[in-house]
XYZ file of N, CA and C in Angstrom:
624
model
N -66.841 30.167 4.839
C -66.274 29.364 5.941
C -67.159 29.529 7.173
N -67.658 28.288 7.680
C -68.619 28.430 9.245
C -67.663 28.914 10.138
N -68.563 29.193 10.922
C -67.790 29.886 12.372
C -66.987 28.587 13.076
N -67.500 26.960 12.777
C -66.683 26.139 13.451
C -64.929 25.698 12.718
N -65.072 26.426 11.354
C -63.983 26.060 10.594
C -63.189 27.360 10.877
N -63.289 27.838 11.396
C -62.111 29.447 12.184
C -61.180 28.714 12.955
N -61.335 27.975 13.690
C -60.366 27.919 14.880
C -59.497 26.694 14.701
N -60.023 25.938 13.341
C -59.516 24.696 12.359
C -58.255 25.153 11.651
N -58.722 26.394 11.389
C -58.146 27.429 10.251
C -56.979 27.986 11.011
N -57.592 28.183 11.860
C -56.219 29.180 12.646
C -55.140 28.407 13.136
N -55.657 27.343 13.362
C -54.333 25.912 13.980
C -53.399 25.435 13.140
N -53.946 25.247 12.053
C -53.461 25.034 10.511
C -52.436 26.044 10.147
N -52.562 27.320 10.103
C -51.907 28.007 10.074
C -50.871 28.230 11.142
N -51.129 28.335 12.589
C -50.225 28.226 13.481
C -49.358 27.203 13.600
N -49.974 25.767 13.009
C -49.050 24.627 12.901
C -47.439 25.107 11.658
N -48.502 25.694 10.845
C -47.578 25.802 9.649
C -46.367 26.535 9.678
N -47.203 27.985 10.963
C -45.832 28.619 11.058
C -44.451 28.019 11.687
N -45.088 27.317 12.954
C -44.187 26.589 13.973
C -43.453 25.555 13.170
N -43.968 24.922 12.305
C -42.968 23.657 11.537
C -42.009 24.328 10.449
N -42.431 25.933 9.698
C -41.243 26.274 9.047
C -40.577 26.857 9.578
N -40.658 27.560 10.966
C -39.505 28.087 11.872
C -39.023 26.672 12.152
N -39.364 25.922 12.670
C -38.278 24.573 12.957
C -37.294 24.352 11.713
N -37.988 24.078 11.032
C -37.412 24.068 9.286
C -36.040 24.700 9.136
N -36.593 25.744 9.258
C -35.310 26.940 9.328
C -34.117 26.901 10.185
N -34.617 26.493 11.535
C -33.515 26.339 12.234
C -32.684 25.086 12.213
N -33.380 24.036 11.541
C -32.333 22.716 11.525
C -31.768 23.037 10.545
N -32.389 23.648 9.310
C -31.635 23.954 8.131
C -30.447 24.983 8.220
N -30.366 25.716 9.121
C -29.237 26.507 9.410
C -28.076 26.127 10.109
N -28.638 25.354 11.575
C -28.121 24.171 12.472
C -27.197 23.440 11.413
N -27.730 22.222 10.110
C -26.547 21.853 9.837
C -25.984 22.474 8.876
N -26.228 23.959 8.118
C -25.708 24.729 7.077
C -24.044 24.951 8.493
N -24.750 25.438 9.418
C -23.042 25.572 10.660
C -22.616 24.666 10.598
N -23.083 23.489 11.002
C -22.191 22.237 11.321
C -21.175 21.597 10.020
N -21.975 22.144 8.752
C -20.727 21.513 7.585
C -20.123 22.517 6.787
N -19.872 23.888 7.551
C -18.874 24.703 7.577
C -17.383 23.649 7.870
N -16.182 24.227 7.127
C -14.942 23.316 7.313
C -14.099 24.327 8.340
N -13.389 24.174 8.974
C -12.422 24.748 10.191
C -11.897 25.595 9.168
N -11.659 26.573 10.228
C -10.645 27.697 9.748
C -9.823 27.603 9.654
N -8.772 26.425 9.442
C -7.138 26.518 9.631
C -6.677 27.989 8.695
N -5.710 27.685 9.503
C -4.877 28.683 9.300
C -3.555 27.910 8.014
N -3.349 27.223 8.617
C -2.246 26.029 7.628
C -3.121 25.750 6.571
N -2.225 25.280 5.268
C -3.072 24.623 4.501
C -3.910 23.596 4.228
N -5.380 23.168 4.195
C -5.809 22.039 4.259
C -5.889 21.202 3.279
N -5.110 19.889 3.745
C -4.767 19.178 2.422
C -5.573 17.617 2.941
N -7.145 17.577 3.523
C -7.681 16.891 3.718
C -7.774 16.008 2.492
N -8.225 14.741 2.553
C -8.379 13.606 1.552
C -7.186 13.672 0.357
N -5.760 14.032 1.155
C -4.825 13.872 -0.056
C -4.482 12.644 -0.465
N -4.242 11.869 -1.184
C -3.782 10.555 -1.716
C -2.500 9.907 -1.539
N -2.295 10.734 -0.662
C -0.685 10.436 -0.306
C -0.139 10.572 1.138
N 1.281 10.185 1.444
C 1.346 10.363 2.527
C 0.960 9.903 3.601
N 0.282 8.482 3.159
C -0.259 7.371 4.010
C 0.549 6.783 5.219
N 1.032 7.146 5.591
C 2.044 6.769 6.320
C 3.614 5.942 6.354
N 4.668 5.763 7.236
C 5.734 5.268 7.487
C 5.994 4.355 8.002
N 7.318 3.616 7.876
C 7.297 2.493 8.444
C 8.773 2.327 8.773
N 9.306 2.981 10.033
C 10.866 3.623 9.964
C 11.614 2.807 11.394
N 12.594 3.551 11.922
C 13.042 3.116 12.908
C 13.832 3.836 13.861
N 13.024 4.016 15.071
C 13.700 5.058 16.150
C 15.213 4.709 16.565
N 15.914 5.562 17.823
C 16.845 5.035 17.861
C 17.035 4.403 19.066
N 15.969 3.238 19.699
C 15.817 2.531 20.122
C 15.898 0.943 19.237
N 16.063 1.108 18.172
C 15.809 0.257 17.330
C 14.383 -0.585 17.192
N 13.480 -0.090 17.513
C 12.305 -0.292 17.466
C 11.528 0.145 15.975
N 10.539 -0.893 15.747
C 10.222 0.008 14.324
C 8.747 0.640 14.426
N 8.680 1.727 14.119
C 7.503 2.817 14.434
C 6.931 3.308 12.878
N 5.146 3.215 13.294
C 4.598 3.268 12.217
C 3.663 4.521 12.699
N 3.081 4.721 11.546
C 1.792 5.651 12.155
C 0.812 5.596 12.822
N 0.418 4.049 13.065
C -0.764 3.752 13.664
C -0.219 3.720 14.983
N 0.870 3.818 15.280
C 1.663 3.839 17.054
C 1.043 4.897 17.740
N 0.658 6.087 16.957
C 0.708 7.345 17.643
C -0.928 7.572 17.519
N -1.807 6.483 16.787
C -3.795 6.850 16.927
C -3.482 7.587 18.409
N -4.425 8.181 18.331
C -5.130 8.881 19.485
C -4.456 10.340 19.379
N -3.631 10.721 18.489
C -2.293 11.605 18.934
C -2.600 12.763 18.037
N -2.471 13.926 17.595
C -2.296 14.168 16.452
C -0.835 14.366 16.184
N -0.106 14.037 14.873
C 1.381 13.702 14.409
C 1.662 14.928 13.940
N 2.574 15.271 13.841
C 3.464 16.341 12.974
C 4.462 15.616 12.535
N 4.568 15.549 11.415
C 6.341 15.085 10.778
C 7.065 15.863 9.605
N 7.960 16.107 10.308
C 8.881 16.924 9.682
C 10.681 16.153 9.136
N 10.700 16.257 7.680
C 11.786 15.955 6.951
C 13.218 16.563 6.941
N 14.156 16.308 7.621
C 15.233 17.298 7.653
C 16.472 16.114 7.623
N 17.398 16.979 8.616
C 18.811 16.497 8.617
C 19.488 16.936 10.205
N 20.109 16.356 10.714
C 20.664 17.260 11.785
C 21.795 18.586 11.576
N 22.576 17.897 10.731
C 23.413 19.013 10.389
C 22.425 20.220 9.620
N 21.649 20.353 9.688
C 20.682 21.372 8.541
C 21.141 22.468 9.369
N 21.306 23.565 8.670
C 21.975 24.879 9.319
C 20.247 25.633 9.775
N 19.822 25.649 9.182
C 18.608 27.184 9.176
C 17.455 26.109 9.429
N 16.666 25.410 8.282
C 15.491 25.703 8.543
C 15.049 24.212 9.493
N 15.704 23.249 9.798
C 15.157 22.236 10.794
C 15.478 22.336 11.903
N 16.506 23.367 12.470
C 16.278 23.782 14.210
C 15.497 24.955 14.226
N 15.047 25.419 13.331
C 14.022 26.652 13.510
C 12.729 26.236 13.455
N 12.050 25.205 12.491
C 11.190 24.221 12.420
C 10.992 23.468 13.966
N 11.778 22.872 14.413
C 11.729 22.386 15.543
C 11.286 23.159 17.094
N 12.147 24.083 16.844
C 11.864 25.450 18.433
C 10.581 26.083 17.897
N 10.256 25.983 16.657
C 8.852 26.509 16.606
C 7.986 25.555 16.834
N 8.148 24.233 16.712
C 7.372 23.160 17.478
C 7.434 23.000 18.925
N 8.634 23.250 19.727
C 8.500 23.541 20.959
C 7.716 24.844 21.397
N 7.513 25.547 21.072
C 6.549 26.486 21.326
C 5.339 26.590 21.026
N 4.879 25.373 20.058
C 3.541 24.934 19.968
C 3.032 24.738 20.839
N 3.952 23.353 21.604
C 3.588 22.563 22.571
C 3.355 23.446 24.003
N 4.043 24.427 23.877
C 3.678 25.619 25.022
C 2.704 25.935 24.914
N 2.243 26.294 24.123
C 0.955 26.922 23.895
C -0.358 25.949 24.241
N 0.041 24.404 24.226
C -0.968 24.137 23.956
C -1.620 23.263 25.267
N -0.746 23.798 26.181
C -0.645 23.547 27.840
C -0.796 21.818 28.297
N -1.935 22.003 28.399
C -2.330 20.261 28.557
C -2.430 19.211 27.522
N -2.718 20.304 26.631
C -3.148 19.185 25.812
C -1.505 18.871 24.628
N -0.587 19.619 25.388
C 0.299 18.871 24.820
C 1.253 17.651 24.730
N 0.742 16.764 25.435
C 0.591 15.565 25.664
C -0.347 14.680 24.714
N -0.900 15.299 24.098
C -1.621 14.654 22.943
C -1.020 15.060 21.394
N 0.208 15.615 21.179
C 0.551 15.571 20.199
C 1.635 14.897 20.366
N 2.268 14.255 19.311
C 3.522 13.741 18.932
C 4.250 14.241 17.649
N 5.407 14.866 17.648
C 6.131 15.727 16.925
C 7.364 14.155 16.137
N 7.497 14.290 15.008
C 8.366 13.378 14.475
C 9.200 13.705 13.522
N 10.153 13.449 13.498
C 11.544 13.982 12.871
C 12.102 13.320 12.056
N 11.953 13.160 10.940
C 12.412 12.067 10.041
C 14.061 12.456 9.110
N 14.785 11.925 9.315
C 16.447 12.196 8.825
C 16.682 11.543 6.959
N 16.754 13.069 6.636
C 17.137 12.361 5.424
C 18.840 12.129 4.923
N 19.313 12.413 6.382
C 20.608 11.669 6.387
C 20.530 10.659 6.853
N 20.523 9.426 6.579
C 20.778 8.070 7.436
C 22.301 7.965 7.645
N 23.220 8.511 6.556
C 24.712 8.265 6.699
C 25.153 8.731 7.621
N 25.402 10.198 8.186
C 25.563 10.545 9.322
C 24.607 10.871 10.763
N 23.397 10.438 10.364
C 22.514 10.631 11.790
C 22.813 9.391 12.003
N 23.218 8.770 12.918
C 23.141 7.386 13.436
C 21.929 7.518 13.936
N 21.698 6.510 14.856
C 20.280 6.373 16.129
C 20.953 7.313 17.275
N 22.238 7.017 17.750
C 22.529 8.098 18.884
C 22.624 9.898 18.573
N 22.909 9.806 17.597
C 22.987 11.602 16.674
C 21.360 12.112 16.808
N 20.812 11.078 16.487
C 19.544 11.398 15.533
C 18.282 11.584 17.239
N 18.937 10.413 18.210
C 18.091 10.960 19.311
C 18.479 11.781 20.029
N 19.654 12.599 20.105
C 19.789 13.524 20.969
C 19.766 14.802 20.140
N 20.025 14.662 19.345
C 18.807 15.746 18.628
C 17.593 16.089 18.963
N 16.904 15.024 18.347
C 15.470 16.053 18.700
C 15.267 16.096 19.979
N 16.123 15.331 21.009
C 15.797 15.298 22.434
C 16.167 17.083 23.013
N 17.055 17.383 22.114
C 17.742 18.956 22.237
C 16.261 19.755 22.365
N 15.742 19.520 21.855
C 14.373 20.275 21.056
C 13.560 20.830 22.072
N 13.321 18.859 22.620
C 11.511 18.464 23.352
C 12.302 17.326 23.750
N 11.443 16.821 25.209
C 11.819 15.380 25.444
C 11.280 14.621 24.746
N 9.922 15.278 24.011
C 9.008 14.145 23.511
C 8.987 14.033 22.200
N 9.860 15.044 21.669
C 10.172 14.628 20.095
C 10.786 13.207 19.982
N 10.633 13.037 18.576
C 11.449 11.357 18.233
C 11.736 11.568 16.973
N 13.181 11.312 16.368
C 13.593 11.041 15.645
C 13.464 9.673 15.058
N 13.445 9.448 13.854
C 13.437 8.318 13.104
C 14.597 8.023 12.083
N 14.561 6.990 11.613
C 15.626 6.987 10.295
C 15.149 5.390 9.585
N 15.968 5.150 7.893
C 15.955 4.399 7.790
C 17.031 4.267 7.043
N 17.449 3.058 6.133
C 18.028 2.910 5.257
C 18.120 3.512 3.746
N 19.144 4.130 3.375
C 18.813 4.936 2.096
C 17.391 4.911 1.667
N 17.145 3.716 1.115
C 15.924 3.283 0.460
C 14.724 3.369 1.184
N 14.614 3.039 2.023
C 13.411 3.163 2.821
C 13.537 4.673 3.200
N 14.097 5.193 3.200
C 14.031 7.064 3.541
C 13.639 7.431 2.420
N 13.717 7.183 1.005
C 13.694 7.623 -0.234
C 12.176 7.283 -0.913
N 11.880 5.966 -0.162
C 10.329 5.410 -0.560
C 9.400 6.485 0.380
N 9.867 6.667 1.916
C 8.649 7.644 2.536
C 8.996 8.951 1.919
N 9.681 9.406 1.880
C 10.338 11.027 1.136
C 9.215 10.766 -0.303
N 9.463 10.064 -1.073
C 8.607 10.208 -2.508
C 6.687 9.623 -2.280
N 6.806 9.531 -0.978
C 5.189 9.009 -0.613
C 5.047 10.279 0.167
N 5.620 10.809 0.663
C 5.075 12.586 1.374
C 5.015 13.474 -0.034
N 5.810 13.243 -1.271
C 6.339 14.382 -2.052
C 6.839 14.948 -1.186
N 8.307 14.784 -0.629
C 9.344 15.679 -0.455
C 10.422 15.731 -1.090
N 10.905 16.504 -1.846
C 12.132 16.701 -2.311
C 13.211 17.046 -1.881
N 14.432 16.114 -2.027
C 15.587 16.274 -1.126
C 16.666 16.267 -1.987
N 17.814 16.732 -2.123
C 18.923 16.966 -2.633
C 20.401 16.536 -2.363
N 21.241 16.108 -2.461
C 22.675 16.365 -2.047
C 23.064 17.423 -2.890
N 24.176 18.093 -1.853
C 25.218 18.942 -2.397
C 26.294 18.746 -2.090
N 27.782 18.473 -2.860
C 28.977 17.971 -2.394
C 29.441 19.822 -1.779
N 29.852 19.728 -0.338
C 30.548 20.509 -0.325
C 32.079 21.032 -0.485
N 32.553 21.638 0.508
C 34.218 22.392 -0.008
C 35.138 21.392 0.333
N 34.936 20.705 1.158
C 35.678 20.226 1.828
C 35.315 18.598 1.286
N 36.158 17.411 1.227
C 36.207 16.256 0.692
C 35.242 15.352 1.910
N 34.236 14.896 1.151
C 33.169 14.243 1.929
C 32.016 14.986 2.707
N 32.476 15.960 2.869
C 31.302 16.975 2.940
C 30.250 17.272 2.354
N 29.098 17.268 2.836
C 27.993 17.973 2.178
C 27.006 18.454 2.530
N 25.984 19.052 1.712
C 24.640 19.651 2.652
C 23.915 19.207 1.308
N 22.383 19.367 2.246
C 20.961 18.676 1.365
C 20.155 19.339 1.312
N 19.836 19.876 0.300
C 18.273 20.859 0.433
C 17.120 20.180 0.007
N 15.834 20.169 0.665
C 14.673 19.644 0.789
C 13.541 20.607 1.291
N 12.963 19.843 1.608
C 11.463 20.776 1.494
C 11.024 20.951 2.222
N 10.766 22.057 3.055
C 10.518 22.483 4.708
C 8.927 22.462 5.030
N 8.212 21.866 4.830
C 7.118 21.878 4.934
C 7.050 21.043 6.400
N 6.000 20.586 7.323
C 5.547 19.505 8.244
C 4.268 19.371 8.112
N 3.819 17.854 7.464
C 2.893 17.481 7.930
C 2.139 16.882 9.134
N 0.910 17.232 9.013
C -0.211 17.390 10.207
C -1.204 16.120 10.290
N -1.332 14.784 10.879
C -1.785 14.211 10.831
C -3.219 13.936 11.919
N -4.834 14.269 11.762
C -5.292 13.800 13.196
C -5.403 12.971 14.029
N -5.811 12.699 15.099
C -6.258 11.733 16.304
C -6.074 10.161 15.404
N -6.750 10.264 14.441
C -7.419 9.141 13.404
C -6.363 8.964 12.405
N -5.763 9.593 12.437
C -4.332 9.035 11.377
C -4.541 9.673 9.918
N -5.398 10.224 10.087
C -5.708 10.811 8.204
C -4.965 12.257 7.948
N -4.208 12.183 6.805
C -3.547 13.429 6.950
C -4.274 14.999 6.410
N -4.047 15.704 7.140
C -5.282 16.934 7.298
C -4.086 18.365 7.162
N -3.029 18.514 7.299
C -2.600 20.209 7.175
C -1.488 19.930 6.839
N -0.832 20.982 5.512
C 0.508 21.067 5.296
C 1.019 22.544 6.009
N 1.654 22.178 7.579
C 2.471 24.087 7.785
C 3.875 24.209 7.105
N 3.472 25.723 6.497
C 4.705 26.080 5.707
C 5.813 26.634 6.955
N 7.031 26.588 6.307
C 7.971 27.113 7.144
C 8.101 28.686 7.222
N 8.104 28.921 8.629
C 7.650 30.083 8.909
C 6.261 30.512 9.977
N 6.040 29.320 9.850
C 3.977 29.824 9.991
C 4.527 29.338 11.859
N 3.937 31.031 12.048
C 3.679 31.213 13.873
C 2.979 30.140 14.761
N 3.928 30.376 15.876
C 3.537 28.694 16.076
C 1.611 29.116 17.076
N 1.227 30.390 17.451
C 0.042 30.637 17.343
C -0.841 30.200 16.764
N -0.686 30.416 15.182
C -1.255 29.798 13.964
C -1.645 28.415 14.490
N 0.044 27.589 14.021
C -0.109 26.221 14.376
C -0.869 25.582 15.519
N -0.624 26.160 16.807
C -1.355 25.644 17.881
C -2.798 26.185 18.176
N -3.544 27.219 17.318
C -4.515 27.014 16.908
C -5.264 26.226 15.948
N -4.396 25.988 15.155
C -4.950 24.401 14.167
C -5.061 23.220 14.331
N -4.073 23.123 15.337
C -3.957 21.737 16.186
C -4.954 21.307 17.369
N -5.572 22.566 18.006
C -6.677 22.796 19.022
C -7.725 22.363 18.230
N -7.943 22.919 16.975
C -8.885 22.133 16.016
C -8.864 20.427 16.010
N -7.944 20.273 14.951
C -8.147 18.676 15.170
C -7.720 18.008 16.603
N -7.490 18.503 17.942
C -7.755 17.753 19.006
C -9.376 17.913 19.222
N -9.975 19.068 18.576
C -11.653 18.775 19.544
C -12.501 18.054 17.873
N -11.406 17.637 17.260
C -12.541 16.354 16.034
C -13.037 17.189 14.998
N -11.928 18.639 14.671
C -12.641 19.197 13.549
C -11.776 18.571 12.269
């Protein structure tokens, strides 16, 4: 090698190093970026189901999922009369929304009755109004409660109770988590700290 091919040589090499350190760092850059969020809840991204509702507040207005884009949704399946787990479900959603200071104004919490017989629209909104001002109850007609119930997979029950006309319903305490964009993204189990939750929800408000 001439003495003029040294400093040819050495550039070549210095080029080479500088372009596989770049290398490296974009290659790591998006190895982070398509890491998936940590939820804490279960992630039930690209589920096939659960596409949304098509119900009616007790305004008599009819409310769908695309009402709430921009929002992220929670909806939760219950009853008002439910003894245990849908006012405990609920105050643990009010304490989400604590947590989540400002930005709780960007969620919308939804309450879907799988009693239509005894939640009227007036039962059914001062209910969840008990909760949150900004909860909303929904309802529909047997059938239309029974078509979104078997499009979430929720399972719901009657039980005749003691007393003549009485009864209670067991179903499935889960709430789904819908993002900004309407696609449904987390199943929280009942129970799960609303810490948890309003750290998962901080997620899909910043687009994870």
């Amino acid at each position: 090698m001439s003495d003029n091919d040294q400093p040819a040589s050495r550039l070549l090499a210095t080029t080479m190093k500088i372009l596989s350190t770049l290398i490296l760092c974009i290659t790591l850059l998006f190895s982070g970026c398509s890491q998936p969020p940590n939820f804490k809840s279960t992630d039930i991204s690209g589920a096939d189901w659960g596409k949304g509702f098509t119900l009616t507040d007790p305004q008599g207005q009819t409310r769908r999922l695309a009402d709430f884009e921009g929002k992220v949704v929670i909806v939760f399946f219950g009853y008002t009369q439910c003894p245990d787990v849908c006012p405990t479900t609920l105050s643990s959603m009010r304490e989400v929304l604590g947590r989540l200071g400002d930005n709780a104004g960007r969620v919308q919490v939804i309450f879907v009755t799988l009693d239509p017989a005894r939640d009227t629209a007036q039962v059914l909104a001062e209910y969840a109004r008990a909760f949150h001002p900004s909860f909303i109850g929904l309802r529909g007609d047997e059938t239309a409660i029974a078509a979104v119930a078997r499009d979430f997979k929720v399972f719901y029950a009657r039980h005749a109770g003691s007393s003549p006309g009485s009864y209670s319903i067991d179903h499935s305490t889960g709430s789904y988590v819908f993002d900004p964009q309407g696609r449904l993204r987390l199943l929280v189990s009942h129970g799960e700290t609303s810490a948890n939750v309003a750290a998962d929800l901080k997620l899909l408000l910043a687009g994870k």
